[in-house]
mmCIF file of C-alpha atoms in Angstrom:
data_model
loop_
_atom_site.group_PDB
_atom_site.id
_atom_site.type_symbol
_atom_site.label_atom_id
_atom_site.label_comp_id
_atom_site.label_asym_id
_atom_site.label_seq_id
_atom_site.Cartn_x
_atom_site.Cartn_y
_atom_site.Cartn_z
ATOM 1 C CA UNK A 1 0.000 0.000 0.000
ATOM 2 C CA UNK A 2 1.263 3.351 -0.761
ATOM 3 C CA UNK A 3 2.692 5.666 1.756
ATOM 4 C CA UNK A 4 -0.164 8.593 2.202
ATOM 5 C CA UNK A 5 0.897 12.199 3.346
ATOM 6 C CA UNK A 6 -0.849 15.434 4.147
ATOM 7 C CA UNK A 7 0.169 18.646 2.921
ATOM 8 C CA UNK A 8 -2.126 21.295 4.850
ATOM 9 C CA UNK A 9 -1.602 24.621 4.388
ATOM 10 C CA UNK A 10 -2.768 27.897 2.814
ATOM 11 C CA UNK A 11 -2.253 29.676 -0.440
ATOM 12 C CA UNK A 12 1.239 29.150 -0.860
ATOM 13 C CA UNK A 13 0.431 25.328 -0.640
ATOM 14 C CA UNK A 14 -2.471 25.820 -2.476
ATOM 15 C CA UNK A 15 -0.432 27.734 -5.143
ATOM 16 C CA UNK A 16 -2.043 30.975 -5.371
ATOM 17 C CA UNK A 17 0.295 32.860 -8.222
ATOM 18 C CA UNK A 18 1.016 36.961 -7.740
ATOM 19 C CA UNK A 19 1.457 36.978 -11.221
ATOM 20 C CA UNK A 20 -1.877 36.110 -12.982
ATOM 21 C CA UNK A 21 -3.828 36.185 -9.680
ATOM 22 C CA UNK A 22 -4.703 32.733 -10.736
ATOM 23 C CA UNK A 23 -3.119 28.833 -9.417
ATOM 24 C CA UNK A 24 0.123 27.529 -10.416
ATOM 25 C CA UNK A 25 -0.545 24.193 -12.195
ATOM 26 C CA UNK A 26 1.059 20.836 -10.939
ATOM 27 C CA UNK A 27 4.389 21.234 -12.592
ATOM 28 C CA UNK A 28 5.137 24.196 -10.010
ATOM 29 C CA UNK A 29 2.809 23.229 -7.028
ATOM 30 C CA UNK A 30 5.268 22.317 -4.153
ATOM 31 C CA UNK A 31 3.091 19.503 -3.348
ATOM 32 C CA UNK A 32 2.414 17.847 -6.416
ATOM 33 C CA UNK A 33 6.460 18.409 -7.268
ATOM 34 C CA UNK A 34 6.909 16.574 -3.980
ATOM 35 C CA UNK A 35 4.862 13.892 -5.088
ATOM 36 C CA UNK A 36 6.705 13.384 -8.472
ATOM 37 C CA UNK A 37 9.939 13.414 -6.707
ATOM 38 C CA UNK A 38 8.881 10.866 -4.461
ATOM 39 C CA UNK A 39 7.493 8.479 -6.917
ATOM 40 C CA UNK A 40 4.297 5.719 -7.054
ATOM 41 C CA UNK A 41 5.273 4.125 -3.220
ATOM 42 C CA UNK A 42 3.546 7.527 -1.986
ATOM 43 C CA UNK A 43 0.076 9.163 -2.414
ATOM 44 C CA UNK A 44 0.595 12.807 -1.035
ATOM 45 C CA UNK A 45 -2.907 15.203 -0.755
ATOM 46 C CA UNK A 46 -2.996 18.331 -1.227
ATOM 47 C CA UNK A 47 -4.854 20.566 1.326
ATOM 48 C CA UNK A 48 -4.081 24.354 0.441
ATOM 49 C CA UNK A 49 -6.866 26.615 1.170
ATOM 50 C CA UNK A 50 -6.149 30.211 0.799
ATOM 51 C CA UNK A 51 -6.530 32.743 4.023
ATOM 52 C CA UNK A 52 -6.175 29.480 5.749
ATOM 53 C CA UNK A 53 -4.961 30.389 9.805
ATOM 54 C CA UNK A 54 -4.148 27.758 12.095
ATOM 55 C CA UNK A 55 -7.197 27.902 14.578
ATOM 56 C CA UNK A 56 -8.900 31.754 13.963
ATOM 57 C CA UNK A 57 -12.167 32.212 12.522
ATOM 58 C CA UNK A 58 -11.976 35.083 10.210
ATOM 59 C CA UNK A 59 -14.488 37.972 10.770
ATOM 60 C CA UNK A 60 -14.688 38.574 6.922
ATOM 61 C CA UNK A 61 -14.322 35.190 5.360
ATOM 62 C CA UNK A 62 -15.872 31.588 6.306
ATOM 63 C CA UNK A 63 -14.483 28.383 6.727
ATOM 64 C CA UNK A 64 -10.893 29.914 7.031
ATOM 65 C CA UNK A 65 -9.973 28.054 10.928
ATOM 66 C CA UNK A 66 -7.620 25.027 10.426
ATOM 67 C CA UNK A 67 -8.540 23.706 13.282
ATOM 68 C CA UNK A 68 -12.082 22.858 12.349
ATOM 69 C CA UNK A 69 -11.406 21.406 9.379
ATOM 70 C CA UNK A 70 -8.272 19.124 10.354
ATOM 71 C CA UNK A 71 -9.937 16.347 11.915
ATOM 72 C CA UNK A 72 -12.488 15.894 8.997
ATOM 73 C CA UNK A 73 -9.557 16.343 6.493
ATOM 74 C CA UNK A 74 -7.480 13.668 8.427
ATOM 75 C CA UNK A 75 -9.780 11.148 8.650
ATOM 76 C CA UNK A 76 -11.599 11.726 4.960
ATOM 77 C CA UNK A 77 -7.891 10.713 3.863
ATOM 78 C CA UNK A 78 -6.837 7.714 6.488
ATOM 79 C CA UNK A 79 -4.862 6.210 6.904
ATOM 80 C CA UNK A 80 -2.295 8.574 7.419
ATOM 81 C CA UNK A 81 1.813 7.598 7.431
ATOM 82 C CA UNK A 82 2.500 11.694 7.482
ATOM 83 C CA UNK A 83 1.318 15.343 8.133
ATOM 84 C CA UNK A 84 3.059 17.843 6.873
ATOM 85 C CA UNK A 85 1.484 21.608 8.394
ATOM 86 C CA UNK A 86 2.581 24.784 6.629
ATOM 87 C CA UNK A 87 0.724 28.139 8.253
ATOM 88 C CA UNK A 88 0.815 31.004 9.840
ATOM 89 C CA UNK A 89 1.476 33.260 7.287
ATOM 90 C CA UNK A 90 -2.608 34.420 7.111
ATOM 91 C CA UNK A 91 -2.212 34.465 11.008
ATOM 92 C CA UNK A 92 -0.283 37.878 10.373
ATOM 93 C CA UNK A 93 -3.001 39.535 9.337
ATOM 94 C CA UNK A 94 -2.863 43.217 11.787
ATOM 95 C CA UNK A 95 -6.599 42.461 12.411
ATOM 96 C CA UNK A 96 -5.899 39.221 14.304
ATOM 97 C CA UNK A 97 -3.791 41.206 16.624
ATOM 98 C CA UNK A 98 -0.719 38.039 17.294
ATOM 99 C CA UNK A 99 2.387 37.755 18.654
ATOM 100 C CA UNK A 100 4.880 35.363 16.869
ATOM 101 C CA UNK A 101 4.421 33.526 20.073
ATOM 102 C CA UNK A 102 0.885 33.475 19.624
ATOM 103 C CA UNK A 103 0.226 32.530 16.578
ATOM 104 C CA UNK A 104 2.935 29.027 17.866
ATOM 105 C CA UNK A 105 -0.003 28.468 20.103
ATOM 106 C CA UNK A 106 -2.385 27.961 17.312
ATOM 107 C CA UNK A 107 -0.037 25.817 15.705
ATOM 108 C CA UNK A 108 0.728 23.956 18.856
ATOM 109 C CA UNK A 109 -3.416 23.349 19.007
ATOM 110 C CA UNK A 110 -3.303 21.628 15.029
ATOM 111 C CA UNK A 111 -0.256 19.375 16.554
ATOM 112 C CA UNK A 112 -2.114 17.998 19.602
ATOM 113 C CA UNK A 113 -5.572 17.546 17.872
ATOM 114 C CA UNK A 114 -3.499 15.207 15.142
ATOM 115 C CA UNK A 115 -0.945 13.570 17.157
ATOM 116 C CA UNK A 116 -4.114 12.486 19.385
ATOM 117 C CA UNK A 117 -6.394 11.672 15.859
ATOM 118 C CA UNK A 118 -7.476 8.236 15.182
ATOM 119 C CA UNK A 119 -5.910 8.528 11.378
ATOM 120 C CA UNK A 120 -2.522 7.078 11.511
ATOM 121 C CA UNK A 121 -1.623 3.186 10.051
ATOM 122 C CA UNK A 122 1.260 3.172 12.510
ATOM 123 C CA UNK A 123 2.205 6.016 14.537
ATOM 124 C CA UNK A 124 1.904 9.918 13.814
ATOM 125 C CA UNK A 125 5.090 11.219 12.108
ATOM 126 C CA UNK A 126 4.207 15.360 11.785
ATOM 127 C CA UNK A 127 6.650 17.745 10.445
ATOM 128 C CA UNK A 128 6.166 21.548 11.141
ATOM 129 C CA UNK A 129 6.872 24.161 8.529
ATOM 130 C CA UNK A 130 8.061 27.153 9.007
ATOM 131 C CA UNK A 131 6.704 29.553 6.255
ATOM 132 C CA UNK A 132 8.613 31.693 4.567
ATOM 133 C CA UNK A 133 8.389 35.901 6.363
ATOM 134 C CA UNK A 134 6.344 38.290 4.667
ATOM 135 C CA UNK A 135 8.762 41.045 2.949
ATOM 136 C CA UNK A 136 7.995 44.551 4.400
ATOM 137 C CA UNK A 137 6.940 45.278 1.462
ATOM 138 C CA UNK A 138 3.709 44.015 1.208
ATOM 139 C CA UNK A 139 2.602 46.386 4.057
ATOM 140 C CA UNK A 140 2.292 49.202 0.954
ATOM 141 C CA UNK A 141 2.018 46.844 -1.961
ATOM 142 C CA UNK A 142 -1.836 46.179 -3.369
ATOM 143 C CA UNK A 143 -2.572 43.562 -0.414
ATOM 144 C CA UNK A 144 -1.313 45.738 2.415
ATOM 145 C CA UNK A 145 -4.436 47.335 2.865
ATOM 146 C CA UNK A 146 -5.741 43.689 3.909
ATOM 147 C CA UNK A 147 -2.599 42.030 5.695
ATOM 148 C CA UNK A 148 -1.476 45.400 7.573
ATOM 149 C CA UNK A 149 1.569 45.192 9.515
ATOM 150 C CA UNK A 150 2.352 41.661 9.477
ATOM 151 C CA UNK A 151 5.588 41.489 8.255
ATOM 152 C CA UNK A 152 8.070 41.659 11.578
ATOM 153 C CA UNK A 153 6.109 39.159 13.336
ATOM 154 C CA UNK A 154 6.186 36.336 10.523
ATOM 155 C CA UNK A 155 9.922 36.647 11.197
ATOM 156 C CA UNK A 156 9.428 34.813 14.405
ATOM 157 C CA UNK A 157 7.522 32.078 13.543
ATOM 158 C CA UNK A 158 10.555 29.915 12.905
ATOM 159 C CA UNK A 159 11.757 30.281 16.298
ATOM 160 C CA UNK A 160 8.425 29.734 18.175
ATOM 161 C CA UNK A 161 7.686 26.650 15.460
ATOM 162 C CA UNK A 162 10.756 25.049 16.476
ATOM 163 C CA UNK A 163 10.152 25.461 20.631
ATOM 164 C CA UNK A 164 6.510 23.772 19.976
ATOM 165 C CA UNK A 165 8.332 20.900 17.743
ATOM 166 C CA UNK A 166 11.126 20.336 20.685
ATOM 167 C CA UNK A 167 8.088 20.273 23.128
ATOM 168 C CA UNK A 168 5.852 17.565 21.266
ATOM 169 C CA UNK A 169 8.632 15.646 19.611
ATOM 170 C CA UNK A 170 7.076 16.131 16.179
ATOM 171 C CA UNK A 171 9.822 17.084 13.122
ATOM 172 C CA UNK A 172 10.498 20.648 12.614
ATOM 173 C CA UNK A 173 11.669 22.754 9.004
ATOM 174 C CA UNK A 174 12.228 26.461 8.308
ATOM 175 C CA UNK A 175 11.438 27.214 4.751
ATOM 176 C CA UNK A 176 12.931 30.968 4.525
ATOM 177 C CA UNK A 177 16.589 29.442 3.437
ATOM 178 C CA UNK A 178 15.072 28.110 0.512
ATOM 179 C CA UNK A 179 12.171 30.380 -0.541
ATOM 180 C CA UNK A 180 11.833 33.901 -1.922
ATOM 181 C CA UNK A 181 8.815 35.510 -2.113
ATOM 182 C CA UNK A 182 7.528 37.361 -5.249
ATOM 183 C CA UNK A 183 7.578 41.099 -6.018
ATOM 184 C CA UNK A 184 4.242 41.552 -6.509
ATOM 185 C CA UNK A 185 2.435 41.022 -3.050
ATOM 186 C CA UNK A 186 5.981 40.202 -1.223
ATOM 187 C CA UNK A 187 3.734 37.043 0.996
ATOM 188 C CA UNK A 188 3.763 34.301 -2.496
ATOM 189 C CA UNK A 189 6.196 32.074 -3.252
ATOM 190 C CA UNK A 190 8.205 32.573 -6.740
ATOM 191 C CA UNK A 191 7.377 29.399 -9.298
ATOM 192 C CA UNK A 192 11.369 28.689 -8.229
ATOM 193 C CA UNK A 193 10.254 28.749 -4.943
ATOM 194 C CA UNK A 194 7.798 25.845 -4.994
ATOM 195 C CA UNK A 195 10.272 23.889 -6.548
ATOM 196 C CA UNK A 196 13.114 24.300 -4.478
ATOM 197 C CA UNK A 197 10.547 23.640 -1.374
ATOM 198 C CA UNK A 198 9.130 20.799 -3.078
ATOM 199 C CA UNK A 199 12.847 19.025 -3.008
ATOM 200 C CA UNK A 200 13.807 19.714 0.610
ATOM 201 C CA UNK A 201 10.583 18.856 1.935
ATOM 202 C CA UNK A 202 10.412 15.860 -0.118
ATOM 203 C CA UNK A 203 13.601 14.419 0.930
ATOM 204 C CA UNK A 204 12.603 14.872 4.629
ATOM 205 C CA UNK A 205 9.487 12.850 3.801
ATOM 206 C CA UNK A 206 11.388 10.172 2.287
ATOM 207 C CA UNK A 207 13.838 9.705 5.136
ATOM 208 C CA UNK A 208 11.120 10.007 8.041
ATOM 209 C CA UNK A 209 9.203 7.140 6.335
ATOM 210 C CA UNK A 210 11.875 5.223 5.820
ATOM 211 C CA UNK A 211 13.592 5.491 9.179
ATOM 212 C CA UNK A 212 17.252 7.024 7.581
ATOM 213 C CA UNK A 213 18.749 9.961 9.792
ATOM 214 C CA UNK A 214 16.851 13.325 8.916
ATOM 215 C CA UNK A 215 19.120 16.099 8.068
ATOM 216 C CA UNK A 216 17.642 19.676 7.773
#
């Protein structure tokens, strides 16, 4: 049976492209690149949702709380070998009024609900992303108006990502070495991007499953 992983995240796992306004199609998707790279022993989902947060409700947009939907999503897609949990970036957002710290909480929430989740064939292997900050800016670029100042604290996610990881033993990755965001909105990945994050986290998928030595 094939290896099945979640990818749950928000528009940059989605693919939303600056450019067009429209999706980047499955040759530049970071998931569906990670699935090619890892070949037909694994069956990867993709669960991007744009304006997705990690456990807030949005006052302006339904259906937008990760939290609600992860159990559903989980189980509609069990059984599980792997999670792999990219957000925080829509957590930003000025209106939301978060710390760095705070917005770790949320994500700390997600972990718990689906290391304790009757989904997993063997045990629960969960790796944390860190996303890549949002550039300064995109506080005056078209978007700004609805993000507001959200770019300092997305620089601390990768910090407060990797305490919560240490705490609940789950696997831990900061995407900023290997992402750039576009220079459009400044908060997208590039098409390069999704490529080069479709390699790394690939390769960390591979050698969790497969029990090698993970080196990030």
């Amino acid at each position: 049976m094939k290896k099945r992983i979640v990818i749950f995240g928000d528009s940059n796992t989605w693919g939303y492209d600056a450019k067009s306004g429209g999706r980047f199609n499955e040759e530049i998707r970071w998931p569906m690149v990670a699935a090619k790279i890892l070949g037909d022993r694994y069956r990867v989902c993709e669960e991007g949702l744009c304006g997705r947060t990690t456990c807030l409700d949005d006052p302006f947009n339904e259906g937008l709380s990760g939290l609600n939907y992860l159990l559903p999503c989980l189980q509609s897609h069990s059984p599980l070998d792997m999670l792999v949990i990219m957000l925080g970036t829509n957590d930003c957002k000025e209106r939301f009024s978060l710390t760095g710290a705070n917005i770790a909480l949320g994500m700390r929430r997600l972990v718990i609900k689906a290391l304790g989740a009757d989904v997993w064939r063997d045990k629960p292997n969960i790796l944390i992303i860190a996303p890549g900050p949002i550039l300064k800016e995109c506080e005056n670029s078209a978007v700004g108006s609805n993000m507001g100042r959200c770019s300092d604290k997305s620089y601390k996610l990768s910090m407060e990502y990797k305490f919560v990881a240490d705490e609940l033993k789950v696997g831990f990755f900061d995407a900023a070495p290997y992402v750039v965001m576009n220079d459009i909105d400044f908060m997208h990945l590039t098409a390069d991007s999704h490529i080069a994050l479709a390699k790394k986290v690939s390769e960390i998928i591979k050698e969790t499953l497969e029990n090698k030595e993970v080196k990030i």
